[in-house]
Amino acid sequence: MRLTERWVAVDGRARALAKARAVVPDLTHRDMWGSRDPETVRAILAEADADRHQPWPRTLLSDYARFWRDGVRTAYENPAGELRRRTSTAVLAAALTAEQAYVDEAADGLMLLCEQTTWCWAAHESFATARGEVAGDPDEPYLDLGAAETAEILAWADLVLAPALDERVRGLRRRMRREAGRRVIRPFLTDRRWHWLGLAGRLHNWNPWIHGHVLAAALFLEDDPQVRLEVADLVVDGLDRYLTALPADGGCDEGYAYWWNGPARLALALDVLDRVTDGAFAPWSCPPLAELARYPQRVALGDGWYVNVADGSARPDPNQPWHVLHRWGRRHDDPEVMAQAAAHRDLPIAPAAGLGRALLGLIDDDWRTAAKAELPLPKSIWLPDVQLFVARNDSGLTLAIKGGHNDENHNHNDVGSFIAALDSTPVLIDLGQPTYTALSFSERRYEQWVVRSEWHNVPVVNGQEQRPGARYRAEDLVASENSLALQLAGAYPAAPGYRRVATLDDAIRIDDEWAGSAVQHVVIAGTPLRHEAGRLLVETLAGGIAELTWDAGLGTGRLEERAVDDPLLEGVWGPTVHRLVIDCTGTAFRLTVRRGERP
């Protein structure tokens, strides 16, 4: 049964939605928080206290305009995000303590959000672009991630601080309702052109991300019961469309980093709907929800590293809302999913992950009392729909390789590319997400070096890189417990007979065959120590030694160094990366990676 079928079968949906404010009990005056989760409470209050000694972030038109002037997004998005984060932190502090100073701080942030001319990020403001303008028009709001995230803060703040706000700043809640109504709820109801609805067939993380926030706005800020029900019905319809489009194997073509803003956002929205119906909705048996919950453990390398594909960081922020995953695992009685979450139980709940997520984590008794667990790392996984293979051996080596095609969400031209890790740390790498600019999602996307195939672990064949587009794909994939074979001829304009076999036994072996000419590219993180014909020793970022070997008759190859001039990438890989380039004279090539010894 699909989500929509389950939803319409719920008796008394309108009555259930009317009781939505009971989804989070009154946190104010509850003494138990400090004693039952002191680390989280201390972290939130410390963050709120530090914020109060700093000026409030300002969102300026000149920063907004930089997207059109020089392609820079972060000049505006960073302070806008900081305003949302600081407001969320103040709301949590006020809810946990009921102290007037925190209530006033939260009210200041909420009013600053209400007074912003636009909640939309410049990169998404297509209405202004269509007018040939820069400034957003308050009478024609664009419903994007920024607008949805802001409405979500107002909604959950109203839910937990209503009495305090009415006592200290009467009238603010009415303003919050007006702004959420005109910028988010009414556009959602009256305009179905939003690309993230997926009505044209392309679905990605925006769908559950925005739908979940619109749901919160309607449940907690909308007074008309008919409007609440209409929004909820459309939200379930949209979430159903997203869930139906997801692969049955539980994979995520947007990668682990975006999993938290795709499937995990879906799970949170479903959890809220399940709560307000007292469990009558019961969506958890709908496929592929059980498989989706297993994705993080399948791509974990350990020690904070992950198999990253598309626009994903190999070392993302560890402060994710792990309680969402733990609750998801409990819904399916899946001990490994719960263990994956509980392995991070020592991390405090972070306001930056979202106000609604944080509040639901604070009231989750099972999460607060969960014991820290060992990270489950499956020996071998194969996701046939997204074509991702990961295998580990007992000597600390991990191999990951993907097939897929070059029109995936957040696509990189990386069909057949692989990752090799030693003791959890990637040494042959996928660089991951650069800082987003105006180029990132434009026709000029593939001018960025990190998304091109020549900066992935695949060769240039017959003088050609891989090209973007769904036609460029892997074919004839055959997976076993420790290997993946795939035809890659279709990933290039002209690469007849190109076949790759990736194997993990006592070492990682990459075997290529082709017709014509090939130049191998291998992207390396760490410090090269010794380089000679057929051999390269690399010290990994964690201090291990990886040994790369190939046919000595091919010589040393060229070891190129490239400065990493992007702050996101530098934060993961350091100031430089290297690329090993080997000109192949024959029609076959083997690269072997194993643990080495320090010279």
CSV table of N, CA and C in Angstrom, one decimal, residues 381-500:
chain,number,residue,atom,x,y,z
A,381,ILE,N,28.7,-4.9,0.3
A,381,ILE,CA,27.3,-4.5,-0.1
A,381,ILE,C,27.3,-4.3,-1.6
A,382,TRP,N,26.2,-4.6,-2.2
A,382,TRP,CA,25.9,-4.3,-3.6
A,382,TRP,C,24.5,-3.7,-3.8
A,383,LEU,N,24.4,-2.5,-4.2
A,383,LEU,CA,23.2,-1.8,-4.5
A,383,LEU,C,22.9,-1.8,-6.0
A,384,PRO,N,22.2,-2.7,-6.5
A,384,PRO,CA,22.1,-2.9,-8.0
A,384,PRO,C,21.4,-1.7,-8.7
A,385,ASP,N,20.5,-1.0,-8.0
A,385,ASP,CA,19.7,0.1,-8.6
A,385,ASP,C,20.6,1.3,-8.8
A,386,VAL,N,21.3,1.7,-7.8
A,386,VAL,CA,22.2,2.8,-7.9
A,386,VAL,C,23.6,2.4,-8.4
A,387,GLN,N,23.8,1.1,-8.4
A,387,GLN,CA,25.1,0.5,-8.9
A,387,GLN,C,26.3,1.0,-8.1
A,388,LEU,N,26.2,0.7,-6.8
A,388,LEU,CA,27.3,1.0,-5.9
A,388,LEU,C,27.7,-0.3,-5.2
A,389,PHE,N,29.0,-0.5,-5.2
A,389,PHE,CA,29.6,-1.7,-4.6
A,389,PHE,C,30.6,-1.2,-3.5
A,390,VAL,N,30.6,-1.9,-2.3
A,390,VAL,CA,31.5,-1.6,-1.3
A,390,VAL,C,31.9,-2.9,-0.6
A,391,ALA,N,33.3,-3.1,-0.5
A,391,ALA,CA,33.8,-4.3,0.2
A,391,ALA,C,34.9,-3.9,1.1
A,392,ARG,N,35.1,-4.7,2.2
A,392,ARG,CA,36.1,-4.5,3.2
A,392,ARG,C,36.8,-5.8,3.4
A,393,ASN,N,38.1,-5.8,3.7
A,393,ASN,CA,38.8,-7.0,4.1
A,393,ASN,C,39.4,-6.9,5.5
A,394,ASP,N,39.9,-7.9,6.0
A,394,ASP,CA,40.4,-8.0,7.4
A,394,ASP,C,41.7,-7.2,7.6
A,395,SER,N,42.3,-6.8,6.6
A,395,SER,CA,43.6,-6.1,6.8
A,395,SER,C,43.5,-4.6,6.7
A,396,GLY,N,42.2,-4.1,6.7
A,396,GLY,CA,42.0,-2.6,6.8
A,396,GLY,C,41.8,-1.9,5.5
A,397,LEU,N,41.6,-2.7,4.4
A,397,LEU,CA,41.4,-2.1,3.1
A,397,LEU,C,39.9,-2.1,2.8
A,398,THR,N,39.5,-1.0,2.2
A,398,THR,CA,38.1,-0.9,1.7
A,398,THR,C,38.1,-0.4,0.2
A,399,LEU,N,37.3,-1.1,-0.6
A,399,LEU,CA,37.1,-0.7,-2.0
A,399,LEU,C,35.7,-0.3,-2.2
A,400,ALA,N,35.5,0.8,-2.9
A,400,ALA,CA,34.1,1.2,-3.3
A,400,ALA,C,34.2,1.6,-4.8
A,401,ILE,N,33.2,1.2,-5.6
A,401,ILE,CA,33.2,1.6,-7.0
A,401,ILE,C,31.7,1.7,-7.4
A,402,LYS,N,31.5,2.7,-8.3
A,402,LYS,CA,30.2,2.9,-8.7
A,402,LYS,C,30.0,2.8,-10.2
A,403,GLY,N,28.8,2.4,-10.6
A,403,GLY,CA,28.5,2.4,-12.1
A,403,GLY,C,27.6,3.6,-12.3
A,404,GLY,N,26.3,3.4,-12.6
A,404,GLY,CA,25.4,4.5,-12.8
A,404,GLY,C,25.6,5.2,-14.1
A,405,HIS,N,25.1,6.5,-14.2
A,405,HIS,CA,25.2,7.2,-15.4
A,405,HIS,C,25.5,8.7,-15.1
A,406,ASN,N,25.7,9.5,-16.1
A,406,ASN,CA,26.2,10.8,-15.9
A,406,ASN,C,25.1,11.9,-16.0
A,407,ASP,N,23.9,11.5,-15.6
A,407,ASP,CA,22.8,12.5,-15.4
A,407,ASP,C,22.1,12.3,-14.1
A,408,GLU,N,22.9,11.9,-13.1
A,408,GLU,CA,22.3,11.6,-11.7
A,408,GLU,C,22.2,13.0,-11.0
A,409,ASN,N,21.4,13.0,-10.0
A,409,ASN,CA,21.3,14.2,-9.2
A,409,ASN,C,22.7,14.6,-8.6
A,410,HIS,N,23.0,15.9,-8.7
A,410,HIS,CA,24.3,16.4,-8.3
A,410,HIS,C,25.4,15.7,-9.0
A,411,ASN,N,25.2,15.5,-10.3
A,411,ASN,CA,26.1,14.6,-11.1
A,411,ASN,C,27.5,15.0,-11.1
A,412,HIS,N,28.5,14.0,-11.0
A,412,HIS,CA,29.8,14.2,-11.5
A,412,HIS,C,30.0,13.1,-12.6
A,413,ASN,N,30.9,13.4,-13.5
A,413,ASN,CA,31.2,12.5,-14.6
A,413,ASN,C,32.1,11.4,-14.0
A,414,ASP,N,31.6,10.4,-13.4
A,414,ASP,CA,32.4,9.5,-12.6
A,414,ASP,C,32.0,8.0,-12.7
A,415,VAL,N,31.4,7.7,-13.9
A,415,VAL,CA,31.0,6.3,-14.1
A,415,VAL,C,32.2,5.4,-14.0
A,416,GLY,N,32.2,4.4,-13.2
A,416,GLY,CA,33.3,3.4,-13.0
A,416,GLY,C,34.4,3.9,-12.1
A,417,SER,N,34.2,5.1,-11.5
A,417,SER,CA,35.3,5.6,-10.6
A,417,SER,C,35.3,4.8,-9.3
A,418,PHE,N,36.4,4.7,-8.6
A,418,PHE,CA,36.5,3.9,-7.4
A,418,PHE,C,37.2,4.7,-6.3
A,419,ILE,N,37.0,4.2,-5.1
A,419,ILE,CA,37.7,4.8,-3.9
A,419,ILE,C,38.4,3.7,-3.2
A,420,ALA,N,39.6,3.9,-2.8
A,420,ALA,CA,40.4,3.0,-2.0
A,420,ALA,C,40.7,3.6,-0.7
A,421,ALA,N,40.4,2.9,0.4
A,421,ALA,CA,40.7,3.4,1.8
A,421,ALA,C,41.5,2.4,2.5
A,422,LEU,N,42.4,3.0,3.4
A,422,LEU,CA,43.2,2.2,4.3
A,422,LEU,C,42.9,2.6,5.7
A,423,ASP,N,42.5,1.6,6.5
A,423,ASP,CA,42.1,1.9,7.9
A,423,ASP,C,41.1,3.1,8.0
A,424,SER,N,40.1,3.0,7.2
A,424,SER,CA,39.0,3.9,7.1
A,424,SER,C,39.3,5.2,6.3
A,425,THR,N,40.5,5.5,6.1
A,425,THR,CA,40.9,6.8,5.5
A,425,THR,C,41.1,6.7,4.0
A,426,PRO,N,40.3,7.4,3.2
A,426,PRO,CA,40.5,7.3,1.7
A,426,PRO,C,41.9,7.8,1.3
A,427,VAL,N,42.5,7.1,0.4
A,427,VAL,CA,43.8,7.5,-0.2
A,427,VAL,C,43.6,7.7,-1.7
A,428,LEU,N,42.9,6.9,-2.4
A,428,LEU,CA,42.5,7.1,-3.8
A,428,LEU,C,41.0,7.6,-3.7
A,429,ILE,N,40.8,8.8,-4.1
A,429,ILE,CA,39.6,9.5,-3.6
A,429,ILE,C,38.7,10.0,-4.6
A,430,ASP,N,37.5,10.3,-4.2
A,430,ASP,CA,36.5,11.2,-4.9
A,430,ASP,C,36.6,12.5,-4.2
A,431,LEU,N,36.9,13.6,-4.9
A,431,LEU,CA,37.1,14.9,-4.2
A,431,LEU,C,35.8,15.4,-3.5
A,432,GLY,N,34.6,15.2,-4.2
A,432,GLY,CA,33.4,15.5,-3.5
A,432,GLY,C,32.9,16.9,-3.9
A,433,GLN,N,32.2,17.5,-3.0
A,433,GLN,CA,31.5,18.8,-3.3
A,433,GLN,C,32.4,20.0,-3.1
A,434,PRO,N,32.5,20.8,-4.1
A,434,PRO,CA,33.1,22.1,-4.0
A,434,PRO,C,32.1,23.1,-3.4
A,435,THR,N,32.6,24.3,-3.0
A,435,THR,CA,31.7,25.3,-2.6
A,435,THR,C,30.8,25.7,-3.8
A,436,TYR,N,29.5,25.8,-3.5
A,436,TYR,CA,28.5,26.1,-4.6
A,436,TYR,C,28.7,27.6,-5.1
A,437,THR,N,28.6,27.8,-6.4
A,437,THR,CA,28.6,29.1,-7.0
A,437,THR,C,27.6,29.1,-8.0
A,438,ALA,N,27.5,30.2,-8.8
A,438,ALA,CA,26.6,30.3,-9.9
A,438,ALA,C,26.8,29.2,-11.0
A,439,LEU,N,28.0,28.7,-11.1
A,439,LEU,CA,28.3,27.7,-12.0
A,439,LEU,C,27.8,26.3,-11.6
A,440,SER,N,27.5,26.1,-10.4
A,440,SER,CA,27.3,24.7,-9.8
A,440,SER,C,26.1,24.0,-10.5
A,441,PHE,N,25.1,24.7,-10.8
A,441,PHE,CA,23.9,24.1,-11.4
A,441,PHE,C,23.5,24.8,-12.7
A,442,SER,N,24.5,25.2,-13.4
A,442,SER,CA,24.3,25.9,-14.7
A,442,SER,C,24.8,25.1,-15.8
A,443,GLU,N,24.6,25.6,-17.0
A,443,GLU,CA,25.1,24.9,-18.2
A,443,GLU,C,26.7,24.8,-18.1
A,444,ARG,N,27.3,25.6,-17.3
A,444,ARG,CA,28.8,25.6,-17.2
A,444,ARG,C,29.3,24.7,-16.0
A,445,ARG,N,28.4,23.9,-15.5
A,445,ARG,CA,28.8,23.0,-14.4
A,445,ARG,C,30.1,22.3,-14.6
A,446,TYR,N,30.3,21.8,-15.8
A,446,TYR,CA,31.4,20.9,-16.0
A,446,TYR,C,32.7,21.7,-16.4
A,447,GLU,N,32.7,23.0,-16.2
A,447,GLU,CA,33.9,23.7,-16.2
A,447,GLU,C,34.6,23.6,-14.8
A,448,GLN,N,33.9,23.1,-13.8
A,448,GLN,CA,34.5,22.9,-12.5
A,448,GLN,C,35.4,21.6,-12.5
A,449,TRP,N,36.6,21.7,-12.1
A,449,TRP,CA,37.6,20.6,-12.3
A,449,TRP,C,37.1,19.4,-11.5
A,450,VAL,N,36.5,19.6,-10.3
A,450,VAL,CA,36.2,18.5,-9.4
A,450,VAL,C,35.1,17.6,-9.9
A,451,VAL,N,34.3,18.1,-10.9
A,451,VAL,CA,33.2,17.2,-11.4
A,451,VAL,C,33.5,16.5,-12.7
A,452,ARG,N,34.6,16.9,-13.3
A,452,ARG,CA,35.0,16.3,-14.5
A,452,ARG,C,35.6,14.9,-14.3
A,453,SER,N,35.5,14.0,-15.3
A,453,SER,CA,36.0,12.7,-15.1
A,453,SER,C,37.6,12.6,-15.0
A,454,GLU,N,38.3,13.6,-15.6
A,454,GLU,CA,39.7,13.6,-15.5
A,454,GLU,C,40.2,13.8,-14.1
A,455,TRP,N,39.4,14.2,-13.1
A,455,TRP,CA,39.7,14.3,-11.7
A,455,TRP,C,38.9,13.3,-10.9
A,456,HIS,N,38.6,12.2,-11.6
A,456,HIS,CA,38.1,11.0,-10.9
A,456,HIS,C,39.0,9.9,-11.3
A,457,ASN,N,38.8,8.7,-10.6
A,457,ASN,CA,39.7,7.6,-10.8
A,457,ASN,C,39.2,6.7,-12.0
A,458,VAL,N,39.2,7.4,-13.2
A,458,VAL,CA,38.9,6.7,-14.5
A,458,VAL,C,39.8,7.3,-15.5
A,459,PRO,N,40.0,6.6,-16.6
A,459,PRO,CA,41.0,7.0,-17.6
A,459,PRO,C,40.4,8.0,-18.6
A,460,VAL,N,41.2,8.7,-19.3
A,460,VAL,CA,40.9,9.3,-20.6
A,460,VAL,C,41.1,8.2,-21.7
A,461,VAL,N,40.1,8.0,-22.4
A,461,VAL,CA,40.1,6.9,-23.4
A,461,VAL,C,40.1,7.5,-24.8
A,462,ASN,N,41.0,7.1,-25.6
A,462,ASN,CA,41.1,7.6,-27.0
A,462,ASN,C,41.0,9.1,-27.0
A,463,GLY,N,41.7,9.8,-26.1
A,463,GLY,CA,41.7,11.2,-26.0
A,463,GLY,C,40.5,11.9,-25.5
A,464,GLN,N,39.5,11.1,-25.0
A,464,GLN,CA,38.2,11.7,-24.6
A,464,GLN,C,37.9,11.4,-23.1
A,465,GLU,N,37.5,12.5,-22.4
A,465,GLU,CA,36.9,12.3,-21.1
A,465,GLU,C,35.5,11.8,-21.2
A,466,GLN,N,34.9,11.4,-20.1
A,466,GLN,CA,33.5,11.1,-20.0
A,466,GLN,C,32.7,12.4,-20.3
A,467,ARG,N,31.5,12.2,-20.8
A,467,ARG,CA,30.6,13.3,-21.0
A,467,ARG,C,29.4,13.3,-20.1
A,468,PRO,N,28.8,14.4,-19.8
A,468,PRO,CA,27.5,14.4,-19.0
A,468,PRO,C,26.3,14.0,-19.9
A,469,GLY,N,25.4,13.4,-19.2
A,469,GLY,CA,24.2,12.9,-19.9
A,469,GLY,C,23.8,11.5,-19.5
A,470,ALA,N,22.5,11.2,-19.5
A,470,ALA,CA,22.1,9.8,-19.1
A,470,ALA,C,22.5,8.8,-20.1
A,471,ARG,N,22.9,9.1,-21.3
A,471,ARG,CA,23.3,8.1,-22.3
A,471,ARG,C,24.7,7.6,-21.9
A,472,TYR,N,25.5,8.3,-21.1
A,472,TYR,CA,26.8,7.9,-20.8
A,472,TYR,C,26.7,7.1,-19.5
A,473,ARG,N,26.8,5.8,-19.6
A,473,ARG,CA,26.5,4.9,-18.4
A,473,ARG,C,27.3,3.6,-18.4
A,474,ALA,N,27.2,2.9,-17.3
A,474,ALA,CA,27.8,1.6,-17.2
A,474,ALA,C,26.8,0.6,-17.7
A,475,GLU,N,27.3,-0.5,-18.2
A,475,GLU,CA,26.5,-1.6,-18.7
A,475,GLU,C,27.1,-3.0,-18.3
A,476,ASP,N,26.2,-4.0,-18.3
A,476,ASP,CA,26.6,-5.4,-18.1
A,476,ASP,C,27.4,-5.5,-16.8
A,477,LEU,N,26.8,-5.1,-15.7
A,477,LEU,CA,27.5,-5.1,-14.4
A,477,LEU,C,27.3,-6.5,-13.8
A,478,VAL,N,28.3,-7.1,-13.2
A,478,VAL,CA,28.3,-8.4,-12.6
A,478,VAL,C,29.0,-8.2,-11.2
A,479,ALA,N,28.3,-8.4,-10.2
A,479,ALA,CA,28.8,-8.3,-8.8
A,479,ALA,C,28.9,-9.6,-8.1
A,480,SER,N,30.0,-9.8,-7.4
A,480,SER,CA,30.1,-10.9,-6.5
A,480,SER,C,30.4,-10.4,-5.1
A,481,GLU,N,30.7,-11.2,-4.1
A,481,GLU,CA,31.0,-10.8,-2.8
A,481,GLU,C,32.2,-9.9,-2.7
A,482,ASN,N,33.2,-10.0,-3.6
A,482,ASN,CA,34.4,-9.2,-3.4
A,482,ASN,C,34.8,-8.5,-4.7
A,483,SER,N,33.9,-8.5,-5.7
A,483,SER,CA,34.3,-7.8,-7.0
A,483,SER,C,33.1,-7.3,-7.7
A,484,LEU,N,33.4,-6.3,-8.6
A,484,LEU,CA,32.4,-5.8,-9.5
A,484,LEU,C,33.0,-5.6,-10.9
A,485,ALA,N,32.4,-6.2,-11.9
A,485,ALA,CA,32.8,-6.1,-13.3
A,485,ALA,C,31.8,-5.2,-14.0
A,486,LEU,N,32.3,-4.3,-14.9
A,486,LEU,CA,31.3,-3.5,-15.6
A,486,LEU,C,31.9,-3.0,-16.9
A,487,GLN,N,31.1,-2.9,-17.9
A,487,GLN,CA,31.4,-2.4,-19.2
A,487,GLN,C,31.3,-0.8,-19.1
A,488,LEU,N,32.4,-0.1,-19.5
A,488,LEU,CA,32.4,1.3,-19.5
A,488,LEU,C,32.5,2.0,-20.8
A,489,ALA,N,32.3,1.2,-21.9
A,489,ALA,CA,32.4,1.8,-23.2
A,489,ALA,C,31.4,2.9,-23.4
A,490,GLY,N,30.2,2.6,-22.8
A,490,GLY,CA,29.1,3.6,-23.0
A,490,GLY,C,29.2,4.8,-22.2
A,491,ALA,N,30.2,4.9,-21.4
A,491,ALA,CA,30.5,6.2,-20.6
A,491,ALA,C,31.3,7.2,-21.3
A,492,TYR,N,31.8,6.8,-22.5
A,492,TYR,CA,32.6,7.7,-23.3
A,492,TYR,C,32.1,7.9,-24.7
A,493,PRO,N,32.5,9.0,-25.3
A,493,PRO,CA,32.1,9.1,-26.7
A,493,PRO,C,32.6,8.0,-27.6
A,494,ALA,N,33.8,7.6,-27.3
A,494,ALA,CA,34.4,6.5,-28.1
A,494,ALA,C,35.4,5.7,-27.3
A,495,ALA,N,35.0,4.6,-26.7
A,495,ALA,CA,35.8,3.8,-25.9
A,495,ALA,C,35.5,2.3,-26.1
A,496,PRO,N,35.6,1.8,-27.4
A,496,PRO,CA,35.2,0.5,-27.7
A,496,PRO,C,35.9,-0.6,-26.8
A,497,GLY,N,35.1,-1.5,-26.3
A,497,GLY,CA,35.7,-2.6,-25.6
A,497,GLY,C,36.2,-2.3,-24.2
A,498,TYR,N,35.9,-1.1,-23.7
A,498,TYR,CA,36.4,-0.8,-22.4
A,498,TYR,C,35.7,-1.5,-21.2
A,499,ARG,N,36.4,-2.3,-20.5
A,499,ARG,CA,35.9,-3.1,-19.4
A,499,ARG,C,36.7,-2.9,-18.2
A,500,ARG,N,36.1,-2.8,-17.0
A,500,ARG,CA,36.8,-2.6,-15.7
A,500,ARG,C,36.3,-3.7,-14.8
